[in-house]
PDB file of C-alpha atoms in Angstrom:
ATOM      1  CA  MET A  76     -13.967   0.060   6.365  1.00  0.00           C
ATOM      2  CA  ARG A  77     -13.439  -3.083   4.364  1.00  0.00           C
ATOM      3  CA  GLU A  78     -12.111  -3.255   0.818  1.00  0.00           C
ATOM      4  CA  GLN A  79     -11.453   0.475   0.494  1.00  0.00           C
ATOM      5  CA  ALA A  80     -10.718   1.040  -3.202  1.00  0.00           C
ATOM      6  CA  PHE A  81      -8.638   3.956  -4.402  1.00  0.00           C
ATOM      7  CA  THR A  82      -7.209   5.442  -7.569  1.00  0.00           C
ATOM      8  CA  LYS A  83      -4.345   7.894  -7.240  1.00  0.00           C
ATOM      9  CA  GLU A  84      -1.715   9.467  -9.430  1.00  0.00           C
ATOM     10  CA  PHE A  85       1.840   9.175  -8.179  1.00  0.00           C
ATOM     11  CA  PRO A  86       4.988  10.769  -9.568  1.00  0.00           C
ATOM     12  CA  ALA A  87       6.782   8.183 -11.695  1.00  0.00           C
ATOM     13  CA  GLU A  88       9.894   8.197  -9.507  1.00  0.00           C
ATOM     14  CA  VAL A  89       7.844   7.210  -6.421  1.00  0.00           C
ATOM     15  CA  LEU A  90       7.033   3.947  -8.204  1.00  0.00           C
ATOM     16  CA  GLY A  91      10.578   3.460  -9.463  1.00  0.00           C
ATOM     17  CA  TYR A  92       9.928   4.602 -13.031  1.00  0.00           C
ATOM     18  CA  SER A  93      11.681   7.310 -14.993  1.00  0.00           C
ATOM     19  CA  GLY A  94       9.829  10.038 -16.809  1.00  0.00           C
ATOM     20  CA  ASP A  95       7.919  13.150 -15.970  1.00  0.00           C
ATOM     21  CA  LYS A  96       4.366  11.839 -16.413  1.00  0.00           C
ATOM     22  CA  PRO A  97       2.486  10.598 -13.359  1.00  0.00           C
ATOM     23  CA  VAL A  98       1.498   6.960 -13.023  1.00  0.00           C
ATOM     24  CA  LEU A  99      -2.092   6.047 -12.171  1.00  0.00           C
ATOM     25  CA  LEU A 100      -2.322   3.412  -9.468  1.00  0.00           C
ATOM     26  CA  GLN A 101      -5.444   1.548  -8.441  1.00  0.00           C
ATOM     27  CA  GLY A 102      -5.595  -0.558  -5.323  1.00  0.00           C
ATOM     28  CA  VAL A 103      -7.797  -1.941  -2.596  1.00  0.00           C
ATOM     29  CA  MET A 104      -6.947  -1.664   1.084  1.00  0.00           C
ATOM     30  CA  ASP A 105      -8.313  -4.776   2.772  1.00  0.00           C
ATOM     31  CA  LEU A 106      -9.204  -2.963   5.981  1.00  0.00           C
ATOM     32  CA  VAL A 107      -8.893   0.601   7.263  1.00  0.00           C
ATOM     33  CA  PHE A 108      -9.785   1.757  10.752  1.00  0.00           C
ATOM     34  CA  PHE A 109      -8.925   4.837  12.776  1.00  0.00           C
ATOM     35  CA  GLU A 110      -6.943   4.994  15.977  1.00  0.00           C
ATOM     36  CA  ASP A 111      -6.220   8.367  17.624  1.00  0.00           C
ATOM     37  CA  GLY A 112      -7.453  10.075  14.458  1.00  0.00           C
ATOM     38  CA  LYS A 113      -4.977   8.257  12.206  1.00  0.00           C
ATOM     39  CA  PRO A 114      -5.869   5.609   9.624  1.00  0.00           C
ATOM     40  CA  ILE A 115      -4.513   2.127  10.295  1.00  0.00           C
ATOM     41  CA  ILE A 116      -4.198   0.080   7.115  1.00  0.00           C
ATOM     42  CA  VAL A 117      -4.418  -3.710   7.159  1.00  0.00           C
ATOM     43  CA  ASP A 118      -3.499  -5.660   4.049  1.00  0.00           C
ATOM     44  CA  PHE A 119      -3.857  -9.407   4.390  1.00  0.00           C
ATOM     45  CA  LYS A 120      -1.370 -11.678   2.614  1.00  0.00           C
ATOM     46  CA  THR A 121      -2.024 -15.302   1.738  1.00  0.00           C
ATOM     47  CA  ASP A 122       1.235 -16.260   0.052  1.00  0.00           C
ATOM     48  CA  ARG A 123       3.802 -18.410   1.783  1.00  0.00           C
ATOM     49  CA  ILE A 124       7.294 -17.015   2.137  1.00  0.00           C
ATOM     50  CA  ASN A 125      10.298 -19.098   3.037  1.00  0.00           C
ATOM     51  CA  LYS A 126      13.090 -17.690   5.190  1.00  0.00           C
ATOM     52  CA  ASP A 127      15.356 -17.130   2.173  1.00  0.00           C
ATOM     53  CA  HIS A 128      12.908 -14.619   0.674  1.00  0.00           C
ATOM     54  CA  GLU A 129      11.591 -12.992   3.843  1.00  0.00           C
ATOM     55  CA  ASN A 130      13.567  -9.734   3.520  1.00  0.00           C
ATOM     56  CA  GLU A 131      12.556  -9.296  -0.116  1.00  0.00           C
ATOM     57  CA  ALA A 132       8.888  -9.802   0.785  1.00  0.00           C
ATOM     58  CA  LYS A 133       9.135  -7.268   3.607  1.00  0.00           C
ATOM     59  CA  ARG A 134      10.713  -4.735   1.246  1.00  0.00           C
ATOM     60  CA  ARG A 135       8.110  -5.292  -1.461  1.00  0.00           C
ATOM     61  CA  TYR A 136       5.157  -5.120   0.912  1.00  0.00           C
ATOM     62  CA  SER A 137       6.517  -2.082   2.757  1.00  0.00           C
ATOM     63  CA  ILE A 138       6.579  -0.212  -0.570  1.00  0.00           C
ATOM     64  CA  GLN A 139       2.964  -1.230  -1.155  1.00  0.00           C
ATOM     65  CA  LEU A 140       1.929  -0.054   2.321  1.00  0.00           C
ATOM     66  CA  ASP A 141       3.768   3.256   1.825  1.00  0.00           C
ATOM     67  CA  LEU A 142       1.725   3.842  -1.341  1.00  0.00           C
ATOM     68  CA  TYR A 143      -1.474   2.896   0.500  1.00  0.00           C
ATOM     69  CA  LYS A 144      -0.513   5.326   3.267  1.00  0.00           C
ATOM     70  CA  MET A 145      -0.138   8.171   0.755  1.00  0.00           C
ATOM     71  CA  ALA A 146      -3.495   7.318  -0.807  1.00  0.00           C
ATOM     72  CA  ALA A 147      -5.219   7.061   2.597  1.00  0.00           C
ATOM     73  CA  SER A 148      -3.767  10.393   3.714  1.00  0.00           C
ATOM     74  CA  GLU A 149      -5.333  12.052   0.714  1.00  0.00           C
ATOM     75  CA  MET A 150      -8.623  10.127   0.901  1.00  0.00           C
ATOM     76  CA  PHE A 151      -9.225  10.818   4.579  1.00  0.00           C
ATOM     77  CA  GLY A 152      -7.505  14.199   4.846  1.00  0.00           C
ATOM     78  CA  CYS A 153      -5.105  13.163   7.593  1.00  0.00           C
TER      79      CYS A 153
END
């Protein structure tokens, strides 16, 4: 499935915010396919990252993919 849009509420602390109200997050997974019954999420990146910022980019994008994983688990019931 291409460009799989989602809207999901997350607890504020999951997104690094304080407070007790959930935060509504909207996103678009570039590509989702299933392998062995599990969703595989592909999110293409077009920005250029130099070696000095590589670890920060990995951290930032891994957080994004973790959120996409939570949304996909709910969307697809797996």
